Short mmCIF file of C-alpha atoms in Angstrom, two decimals:
data_model
loop_
_atom_site.label_atom_id
_atom_site.label_comp_id
_atom_site.label_asym_id
_atom_site.label_seq_id
_atom_site.Cartn_x
_atom_site.Cartn_y
_atom_site.Cartn_z
CA UNK A 29 -13.55 150.33 -84.95
CA UNK A 30 -12.64 153.17 -82.25
CA UNK A 31 -9.89 155.13 -80.96
CA UNK A 32 -7.88 154.50 -77.95
CA UNK A 33 -6.30 157.69 -76.18
CA UNK A 34 -3.72 157.42 -78.17
CA UNK A 35 -5.48 157.84 -81.24
CA UNK A 36 -4.70 154.38 -82.47
CA UNK A 37 -7.49 152.34 -83.96
CA UNK A 38 -8.51 149.27 -82.39
CA UNK A 39 -11.40 147.06 -81.72
CA UNK A 40 -13.64 148.03 -79.25
CA UNK A 41 -13.75 144.72 -77.71
CA UNK A 42 -10.87 142.73 -76.55
CA UNK A 43 -11.94 139.36 -77.08
CA UNK A 44 -12.25 137.48 -80.67
CA UNK A 45 -14.51 134.63 -80.43
CA UNK A 46 -15.17 132.30 -83.38
CA UNK A 47 -18.67 133.05 -83.15
CA UNK A 48 -19.72 136.69 -84.07
CA UNK A 49 -23.17 138.43 -84.29
CA UNK A 50 -24.35 141.80 -86.14
CA UNK A 51 -25.46 143.81 -83.23
CA UNK A 52 -24.00 146.98 -82.20
CA UNK A 53 -21.94 145.34 -79.30
CA UNK A 54 -20.42 142.67 -81.37
CA UNK A 55 -17.01 141.95 -79.91
CA UNK A 56 -17.68 142.81 -76.49
CA UNK A 57 -17.23 139.95 -73.77
CA UNK A 58 -19.22 140.17 -70.61
CA UNK A 59 -18.59 138.03 -67.38
CA UNK A 60 -22.00 138.19 -65.91
CA UNK A 61 -21.92 137.29 -62.15
CA UNK A 62 -25.56 138.77 -61.58
CA UNK A 63 -28.49 136.76 -60.48
CA UNK A 64 -32.44 137.37 -60.07
CA UNK A 65 -34.09 140.53 -62.26
CA UNK A 66 -31.72 143.63 -61.91
CA UNK A 67 -28.30 142.45 -63.21
CA UNK A 68 -29.88 139.66 -65.69
CA UNK A 69 -32.13 142.33 -67.36
CA UNK A 70 -29.10 144.56 -67.99
CA UNK A 71 -26.74 141.97 -69.24
CA UNK A 72 -29.44 140.36 -71.32
CA UNK A 73 -29.80 143.80 -73.10
CA UNK A 74 -26.43 143.70 -74.04
CA UNK A 75 -26.41 140.25 -75.44
CA UNK A 76 -29.49 141.29 -77.19
CA UNK A 77 -27.18 143.83 -78.86
CA UNK A 78 -24.37 141.26 -79.74
CA UNK A 79 -22.51 141.10 -76.72
CA UNK A 80 -20.96 137.39 -75.77
CA UNK A 81 -22.53 137.29 -72.16
CA UNK A 82 -21.06 134.54 -70.13
CA UNK A 83 -23.73 133.78 -67.13
CA UNK A 84 -21.14 132.79 -64.55
CA UNK A 85 -23.60 130.58 -61.99
CA UNK A 86 -23.04 128.71 -58.74
CA UNK A 87 -23.44 125.02 -58.75
CA UNK A 88 -27.19 125.36 -57.70
CA UNK A 89 -27.80 127.96 -60.44
CA UNK A 90 -29.49 131.27 -60.40
CA UNK A 91 -32.84 131.10 -58.24
CA UNK A 92 -35.11 132.29 -61.06
CA UNK A 93 -34.63 129.10 -62.55
CA UNK A 94 -36.72 127.12 -60.45
CA UNK A 95 -39.85 129.36 -60.41
CA UNK A 96 -42.62 128.55 -62.13
CA UNK A 97 -43.79 126.17 -65.22
CA UNK A 98 -40.18 124.14 -66.23
CA UNK A 99 -38.76 125.38 -63.11
CA UNK A 100 -37.98 121.74 -62.19
CA UNK A 101 -35.40 121.77 -65.32
CA UNK A 102 -33.83 125.19 -64.52
CA UNK A 103 -35.75 126.98 -67.38
CA UNK A 104 -39.01 128.57 -65.78
CA UNK A 105 -40.70 131.72 -67.41
CA UNK A 106 -39.06 134.24 -65.56
CA UNK A 107 -35.69 132.86 -66.20
CA UNK A 108 -36.40 132.51 -69.89
CA UNK A 109 -37.36 136.02 -70.22
CA UNK A 110 -33.97 137.61 -68.77
CA UNK A 111 -31.45 135.32 -69.89
CA UNK A 112 -31.52 135.04 -73.73
CA UNK A 113 -28.56 135.27 -75.76
CA UNK A 114 -25.97 134.38 -72.98
CA UNK A 115 -23.78 131.33 -72.20
CA UNK A 116 -23.90 129.81 -69.05
CA UNK A 117 -20.75 128.27 -67.08
CA UNK A 118 -20.86 126.96 -63.59
CA UNK A 119 -18.03 128.22 -61.08
CA UNK A 120 -17.98 127.47 -57.31
CA UNK A 121 -16.46 130.61 -56.26
CA UNK A 122 -16.17 129.33 -52.92
CA UNK A 123 -13.18 127.34 -54.51
CA UNK A 124 -9.92 129.44 -54.85
CA UNK A 125 -9.04 127.26 -58.18
CA UNK A 126 -12.75 128.54 -59.59
CA UNK A 127 -11.50 131.66 -58.53
CA UNK A 128 -8.58 131.72 -60.05
CA UNK A 129 -10.66 130.45 -63.08
CA UNK A 130 -13.00 133.59 -63.39
CA UNK A 131 -9.56 135.69 -63.18
CA UNK A 132 -8.19 133.79 -66.16
CA UNK A 133 -11.46 134.47 -68.04
CA UNK A 134 -11.24 138.09 -66.93
CA UNK A 135 -8.11 138.56 -68.93
CA UNK A 136 -9.71 138.79 -72.27
CA UNK A 137 -13.00 140.26 -70.64
CA UNK A 138 -14.34 144.01 -71.44
CA UNK A 139 -17.00 143.89 -68.58
CA UNK A 140 -17.52 142.01 -65.32
CA UNK A 141 -21.09 142.81 -63.93
CA UNK A 142 -21.92 141.78 -60.17
CA UNK A 143 -25.02 141.94 -57.72
CA UNK A 144 -22.82 140.06 -55.20
CA UNK A 145 -22.42 142.29 -52.53
CA UNK A 146 -19.04 144.27 -52.72
CA UNK A 147 -17.88 142.96 -49.13
CA UNK A 148 -18.47 139.52 -50.57
CA UNK A 149 -16.55 140.08 -53.56
CA UNK A 150 -13.69 141.06 -51.77
CA UNK A 151 -13.67 137.77 -49.68
CA UNK A 152 -13.30 135.81 -52.78
CA UNK A 153 -10.63 137.56 -53.70
CA UNK A 154 -12.69 139.29 -56.73
CA UNK A 155 -12.64 142.98 -55.76
CA UNK A 156 -11.72 145.82 -58.10
CA UNK A 157 -8.19 145.55 -57.56
CA UNK A 158 -7.97 141.72 -58.49
CA UNK A 159 -9.75 142.06 -61.53
CA UNK A 160 -7.79 145.10 -62.54
CA UNK A 161 -4.59 143.31 -61.96
CA UNK A 162 -5.25 140.64 -64.32
CA UNK A 163 -6.81 142.90 -66.87
CA UNK A 164 -6.53 146.80 -66.63
CA UNK A 165 -8.84 147.79 -69.34
CA UNK A 166 -12.04 145.66 -67.38
CA UNK A 167 -14.84 147.49 -66.37
CA UNK A 168 -15.80 146.57 -63.18
CA UNK A 169 -19.82 147.02 -62.58
CA UNK A 170 -21.13 146.63 -59.23
CA UNK A 171 -24.74 146.68 -58.95
CA UNK A 172 -25.58 147.25 -55.50
CA UNK A 173 -28.69 147.70 -53.19
CA UNK A 174 -27.39 151.12 -51.77
CA UNK A 175 -24.44 153.55 -52.16
CA UNK A 176 -21.42 151.84 -50.34
CA UNK A 177 -20.59 155.37 -49.08
CA UNK A 178 -23.58 155.77 -46.57
CA UNK A 179 -24.68 153.61 -43.78
CA UNK A 180 -27.21 151.56 -45.43
CA UNK A 181 -24.11 150.07 -47.64
CA UNK A 182 -24.09 146.66 -46.33
CA UNK A 183 -28.11 146.00 -46.56
CA UNK A 184 -29.37 143.61 -48.96
CA UNK A 185 -31.78 145.03 -51.14
CA UNK A 186 -35.02 143.53 -53.26
CA UNK A 187 -37.70 145.19 -55.35
CA UNK A 188 -39.90 145.50 -52.75
CA UNK A 189 -37.42 147.32 -50.08
CA UNK A 190 -36.60 149.53 -52.72
CA UNK A 191 -40.14 150.23 -53.99
CA UNK A 192 -41.04 150.83 -50.22
CA UNK A 193 -37.90 152.83 -49.68
CA UNK A 194 -38.13 155.12 -52.35
CA UNK A 195 -41.44 156.38 -51.66
CA UNK A 196 -42.94 154.49 -54.68
CA UNK A 197 -45.43 152.19 -52.37
CA UNK A 198 -46.61 155.24 -50.81
CA UNK A 199 -47.21 157.32 -53.60
CA UNK A 200 -49.59 154.29 -54.56
CA UNK A 201 -51.75 154.57 -51.48
CA UNK A 202 -54.08 157.32 -53.07
CA UNK A 203 -55.03 155.28 -55.84
CA UNK A 204 -55.28 152.27 -53.22
CA UNK A 205 -57.97 153.14 -50.44
CA UNK A 206 -55.11 155.15 -48.91
CA UNK A 207 -52.94 151.77 -48.17
CA UNK A 208 -49.64 151.66 -49.68
CA UNK A 209 -48.52 148.92 -51.90
CA UNK A 210 -46.06 147.78 -54.42
CA UNK A 211 -46.42 147.67 -58.25
CA UNK A 212 -47.24 144.30 -59.33
CA UNK A 213 -44.03 144.25 -61.69
CA UNK A 214 -40.43 144.29 -60.58
CA UNK A 215 -40.28 148.04 -61.36
CA UNK A 216 -37.10 148.58 -59.08
CA UNK A 217 -34.83 145.99 -60.69
CA UNK A 218 -35.81 146.26 -64.43
CA UNK A 219 -35.61 150.26 -64.03
CA UNK A 220 -32.15 150.24 -62.26
CA UNK A 221 -31.24 147.38 -64.87
CA UNK A 222 -31.92 149.65 -67.88
CA UNK A 223 -30.12 152.50 -65.94
CA UNK A 224 -27.04 150.15 -65.53
CA UNK A 225 -27.15 149.29 -69.35
CA UNK A 226 -26.90 152.91 -70.19
CA UNK A 227 -23.83 153.20 -67.67
CA UNK A 228 -21.96 150.04 -68.97
CA UNK A 229 -22.77 151.26 -72.50
CA UNK A 230 -21.35 154.59 -71.72
CA UNK A 231 -18.39 153.10 -69.75
CA UNK A 232 -17.31 151.18 -72.84
CA UNK A 233 -17.34 154.45 -74.95
CA UNK A 234 -15.03 156.16 -72.39
CA UNK A 235 -12.93 153.42 -72.64
CA UNK A 236 -12.32 153.68 -76.20
CA UNK A 237 -11.24 157.20 -75.36
CA UNK A 238 -8.68 156.70 -72.61
CA UNK A 239 -8.01 153.13 -73.06
CA UNK A 240 -8.29 152.41 -69.46
CA UNK A 241 -10.75 150.54 -67.34
CA UNK A 242 -12.56 151.60 -64.36
CA UNK A 243 -14.95 150.47 -61.17
CA UNK A 244 -18.68 151.48 -61.67
CA UNK A 245 -21.06 151.56 -58.98
CA UNK A 246 -24.96 151.52 -59.85
CA UNK A 247 -27.07 151.50 -56.38
CA UNK A 248 -30.75 150.76 -56.43
CA UNK A 249 -31.76 153.21 -53.79
CA UNK A 250 -30.17 156.22 -55.51
CA UNK A 251 -31.18 155.45 -58.84
CA UNK A 252 -34.95 155.08 -57.65
CA UNK A 253 -35.27 158.01 -55.41
CA UNK A 254 -34.97 160.62 -58.03
CA UNK A 255 -37.13 158.31 -60.32
CA UNK A 256 -40.06 159.12 -58.14
CA UNK A 257 -39.14 162.57 -56.40
CA UNK A 258 -38.48 163.87 -60.24
CA UNK A 259 -42.39 163.72 -60.43
CA UNK A 260 -42.97 164.30 -56.79
CA UNK A 261 -40.77 166.35 -55.23
CA UNK A 262 -43.03 169.01 -56.38
CA UNK A 263 -43.17 172.17 -54.37
CA UNK A 264 -40.68 171.06 -52.41
CA UNK A 265 -38.39 171.46 -55.05
CA UNK A 266 -37.89 175.05 -54.02
CA UNK A 267 -36.42 176.26 -50.71
CA UNK A 268 -38.00 177.32 -48.63
CA UNK A 269 -41.01 175.10 -49.78
CA UNK A 270 -43.69 176.45 -52.16
CA UNK A 271 -46.19 173.50 -51.67
CA UNK A 272 -46.78 170.19 -50.90
CA UNK A 273 -44.89 167.00 -51.96
CA UNK A 274 -46.84 165.14 -54.94
CA UNK A 275 -47.64 166.23 -58.69
CA UNK A 276 -51.51 166.07 -58.33
CA UNK A 277 -52.25 164.85 -61.81
CA UNK A 278 -50.14 161.59 -60.81
CA UNK A 279 -51.42 161.03 -57.46
CA UNK A 280 -55.04 161.55 -57.85
CA UNK A 281 -57.17 158.09 -57.60
CA UNK A 282 -59.22 159.39 -60.38
CA UNK A 283 -56.03 158.64 -62.90
CA UNK A 284 -57.13 155.41 -64.15
CA UNK A 285 -58.61 153.41 -66.88
CA UNK A 286 -62.01 154.80 -66.93
CA UNK A 287 -64.77 152.52 -67.41
CA UNK A 288 -67.04 152.46 -70.35
CA UNK A 289 -70.21 150.46 -71.50
CA UNK A 290 -67.93 147.67 -72.64
CA UNK A 291 -64.51 147.84 -71.46
CA UNK A 292 -61.94 150.03 -70.02
CA UNK A 293 -60.25 152.85 -71.91
CA UNK A 294 -57.59 155.40 -71.33
CA UNK A 295 -58.63 158.71 -72.15
CA UNK A 296 -55.89 161.42 -71.50
CA UNK A 297 -57.42 164.69 -71.14
CA UNK A 298 -54.33 167.30 -70.78
CA UNK A 299 -53.83 170.10 -73.07
CA UNK A 300 -56.61 173.20 -73.45
CA UNK A 301 -57.29 171.62 -77.00
CA UNK A 302 -57.78 168.30 -75.34
CA UNK A 303 -60.44 170.07 -72.71
CA UNK A 304 -62.14 171.99 -75.66
CA UNK A 305 -62.58 168.77 -77.41
CA UNK A 306 -63.99 166.77 -74.70
CA UNK A 307 -66.21 169.26 -73.13
CA UNK A 308 -67.52 169.98 -76.65
CA UNK A 309 -68.19 166.10 -77.43
CA UNK A 310 -70.41 166.14 -73.81
CA UNK A 311 -72.35 169.34 -74.45
CA UNK A 312 -70.62 171.06 -71.56
CA UNK A 313 -68.26 173.35 -73.91
CA UNK A 314 -69.44 176.53 -71.92
CA UNK A 315 -67.37 175.28 -69.06
CA UNK A 316 -64.19 176.50 -70.54
CA UNK A 317 -65.32 179.85 -69.91
CA UNK A 318 -67.72 179.67 -67.03
CA UNK A 319 -65.99 177.37 -64.74
CA UNK A 320 -62.47 178.62 -63.19
CA UNK A 321 -61.18 175.37 -62.68
CA UNK A 322 -60.76 174.64 -66.61
CA UNK A 323 -59.18 178.29 -66.89
CA UNK A 324 -55.49 176.99 -67.80
CA UNK A 325 -53.37 173.94 -66.95
CA UNK A 326 -52.61 175.20 -63.54
CA UNK A 327 -56.04 175.57 -62.08
CA UNK A 328 -56.89 172.45 -63.86
CA UNK A 329 -53.82 170.51 -62.32
CA UNK A 330 -55.01 172.05 -58.94
CA UNK A 331 -58.46 170.69 -59.30
CA UNK A 332 -57.44 167.46 -61.11
CA UNK A 333 -59.39 164.92 -58.83
CA UNK A 334 -62.73 166.66 -59.47
CA UNK A 335 -62.05 167.00 -63.02
CA UNK A 336 -60.97 163.63 -63.81
CA UNK A 337 -63.95 162.28 -61.77
CA UNK A 338 -66.07 164.08 -63.84
CA UNK A 339 -64.50 162.40 -67.13
CA UNK A 340 -64.95 159.02 -65.37
CA UNK A 341 -68.71 159.74 -64.48
CA UNK A 342 -69.24 160.87 -68.86
CA UNK A 343 -67.29 157.95 -70.02
CA UNK A 344 -69.25 155.00 -68.82
CA UNK A 345 -72.19 156.07 -70.85
CA UNK A 346 -71.12 154.74 -73.98
CA UNK A 347 -68.63 152.18 -75.58
CA UNK A 348 -65.20 152.50 -76.64
CA UNK A 349 -66.19 152.78 -80.42
CA UNK A 350 -68.51 155.02 -79.61
CA UNK A 351 -65.94 157.38 -77.81
CA UNK A 352 -63.51 156.68 -80.42
CA UNK A 353 -65.86 158.30 -82.99
CA UNK A 354 -66.61 161.29 -80.77
CA UNK A 355 -63.12 161.63 -79.48
CA UNK A 356 -60.88 161.26 -82.46
CA UNK A 357 -57.37 160.04 -81.62
CA UNK A 358 -55.89 162.49 -83.72
CA UNK A 359 -57.35 165.16 -81.14
CA UNK A 360 -57.47 163.27 -78.08
CA UNK A 361 -55.08 160.31 -76.89
CA UNK A 362 -57.52 157.35 -76.80
CA UNK A 363 -56.04 153.80 -75.86
CA UNK A 364 -58.15 150.48 -75.10
CA UNK A 365 -56.80 149.26 -71.76
CA UNK A 366 -55.37 145.92 -72.36
CA UNK A 367 -55.24 142.75 -70.24
CA UNK A 368 -51.98 140.47 -70.33
CA UNK A 369 -54.05 137.96 -72.72
CA UNK A 370 -55.50 140.62 -75.02
CA UNK A 371 -51.85 142.33 -75.55
CA UNK A 372 -50.87 138.70 -77.31
CA UNK A 373 -53.69 139.79 -79.93
CA UNK A 374 -52.74 143.45 -80.07
CA UNK A 375 -52.98 144.31 -84.03
CA UNK A 376 -49.94 146.75 -83.58
CA UNK A 377 -47.66 144.13 -82.15
CA UNK A 378 -49.15 141.43 -84.62
CA UNK A 379 -48.08 143.66 -87.50
CA UNK A 380 -44.65 144.58 -86.23
CA UNK A 381 -43.98 140.66 -85.13
CA UNK A 382 -43.11 141.61 -81.85
CA UNK A 383 -44.36 138.11 -80.40
CA UNK A 384 -42.92 135.22 -81.89
CA UNK A 385 -42.15 131.53 -81.38
CA UNK A 386 -39.25 128.98 -81.00
CA UNK A 387 -38.55 125.82 -80.33
CA UNK A 388 -36.26 125.81 -77.24
CA UNK A 389 -34.01 122.29 -77.09
CA UNK A 390 -35.38 121.08 -73.83
CA UNK A 391 -38.50 122.67 -72.70
CA UNK A 392 -39.89 122.98 -76.32
CA UNK A 393 -42.07 125.51 -78.13
CA UNK A 394 -41.94 128.67 -76.46
CA UNK A 395 -43.21 132.41 -76.80
CA UNK A 396 -40.57 135.32 -77.25
CA UNK A 397 -40.95 139.24 -77.42
CA UNK A 398 -38.63 141.05 -79.83
CA UNK A 399 -35.39 143.12 -78.84
CA UNK A 400 -37.37 146.81 -78.81
CA UNK A 401 -35.23 148.54 -81.44
CA UNK A 402 -34.64 149.21 -85.05
CA UNK A 403 -31.26 149.59 -86.46
CA UNK A 404 -30.53 149.91 -90.10
CA UNK A 405 -27.43 148.22 -90.38
CA UNK A 406 -25.98 146.48 -87.02
CA UNK A 407 -29.26 144.70 -86.42
CA UNK A 408 -29.59 142.95 -83.29
CA UNK A 409 -31.34 139.65 -82.90
CA UNK A 410 -31.97 136.20 -80.52
CA UNK A 411 -29.04 134.42 -81.16
CA UNK A 412 -28.83 132.03 -78.54
CA UNK A 413 -31.61 130.11 -76.71
CA UNK A 414 -31.43 130.45 -73.13
CA UNK A 415 -28.70 128.21 -71.67
CA UNK A 416 -29.30 125.38 -69.25
CA UNK A 417 -27.18 125.59 -66.20
CA UNK A 418 -23.69 124.90 -66.82
CA UNK A 419 -24.28 124.27 -70.56
CA UNK A 420 -21.22 126.16 -71.91
CA UNK A 421 -18.56 125.54 -68.98
CA UNK A 422 -16.67 123.04 -70.72
CA UNK A 423 -16.93 125.49 -74.28
CA UNK A 424 -16.03 128.73 -72.63
CA UNK A 425 -13.19 127.14 -70.30
CA UNK A 426 -11.56 125.30 -73.50
CA UNK A 427 -11.64 129.00 -75.33
CA UNK A 428 -10.03 130.24 -72.35
CA UNK A 429 -6.72 127.60 -72.81
CA UNK A 430 -8.01 124.84 -70.00
CA UNK A 431 -7.87 121.22 -71.07
CA UNK A 432 -10.75 118.87 -70.51
CA UNK A 433 -8.84 117.40 -67.47
CA UNK A 434 -8.06 121.03 -65.88
CA UNK A 435 -12.20 121.81 -66.16
CA UNK A 436 -12.89 118.20 -64.92
CA UNK A 437 -10.45 119.12 -62.17
CA UNK A 438 -12.60 122.30 -61.57
CA UNK A 439 -15.82 120.60 -61.26
CA UNK A 440 -16.75 122.65 -64.26
CA UNK A 441 -19.08 120.30 -66.41
CA UNK A 442 -22.37 120.93 -67.86
CA UNK A 443 -25.17 120.43 -65.38
CA UNK A 444 -27.93 118.08 -65.81
CA UNK A 445 -31.32 120.21 -67.01
CA UNK A 446 -33.20 118.78 -64.04
CA UNK A 447 -32.72 120.80 -60.63
CA UNK A 448 -33.86 120.00 -57.09
CA UNK A 449 -37.09 122.03 -56.12
CA UNK A 450 -36.55 125.24 -54.74
#
C-alpha cells in the first residue's frame, strides 16, 4: 500500500488481475510497445519484479524473435533472453480499431513504455495527450534515440550509432591498434534499459505521492554521453582545461587481462598497498622508494601505461595458481578470466543457483539466468515462460471486456508459432 497526494492509502497498481505474484512490483500493469534490446530489457526487469507486462506486438512480431536458433518459431535466443515474465498480444496499430483497443487497455494500465518514434506515435493517435485522456494516472515513457528538443530528434538510433556517437567506440581505439571499435555487447541498449527501469520505478513512486501521471522521455544519446565522459572528461572538467581527455588508467592498451603460463587473469594493482605487495612478490620492492613513478597514485596514473606493461611482463612467468599463492586475493584483487563456456561452470554461480534449466512449452529445455537480486520478503521469480507471438491476445482483451467476436474483428488472435524467415 502507499499514500496518494491526498493521504488516502491506495494500492500502488491500478489493475486487479486474477494472477498475482510476490515481486515488489506486483499489481503494476505495463503496456510494453518496445522492441529489440533497450526497451525489452527495461520491461523484463519490471516483469521479473512482479509487474504484469503486456508486450504489444505488430503482426510480424519483434524482429529479435527471428534471430538465431529457433528463430523460425519466433523464439530465438536473443528474444528468450529479453522477454520472460511477459504476456504477448498482437495489435496492428495501423488499424484504428486496434488503436482504440490499446487505449481501452491503457485505462487500467500504470505504465506505457514505447521506443516507437514520438512523431509516429502521434500519427497513430497514441501521443501522451490521447493516453492521458484515457487514463490521467498513466506514466507515458518514451525511450528515444535523442532528446526531442535537439536537432537529432527525428534520427533513428541503434546501439552501434550510440556507441559511436557517445565516444565509446573511439575510447576503444588505444587498445585496438588505434582503430575504433564497438564493444561486442549491446552496451548502450542495455545500459539505457537499466536507466529507464530506474526512471520508471522513480516515476511510480512520484505518482504514489501526487496521484498524477506524466510523460517521461529517456534518450539514449544523452544517457550514454555522461556514461562515457564521467570517466573521460578528465582535464576538461575544468574551465579552462587542466589537461587532456581520458582517464589514463582506463585508456592504456595495457589495461587488459594478463597472460600467465596457463591462461589469463585479471590482476588489479591500484592502491599503495597493492603495489607494495606486488613489487615484493617479484623481488623489486625497492622501486617504491627509488622510482618516482611509484611515489603516489597521481604519479602512477601518469605513468600507468609503463607500469601495466611491467605487470604484463611479470605475470607471464607463473601460472594462475602460483600467482594466487604469492598474491593473496585478500591483498590484491585477482580473478581468472572466464570465457563464455567456462562461465557456465563457475563455482560461485553454481553455488548460488544462478543458471537453471526449464522446459519451454514450444522449444523445449532452455537455460535461464536468475534475477540478480535477493529479497527477504517480496521475492521475484521467473513466473512466466517467454510468450509466443500473440499467445495472450484473447486472454488480455477478454480481461478488458472484449467479446470473442470483438476480438476476432480486430484480427487479434493467437499467432501460429512458426514465423516466416527474417
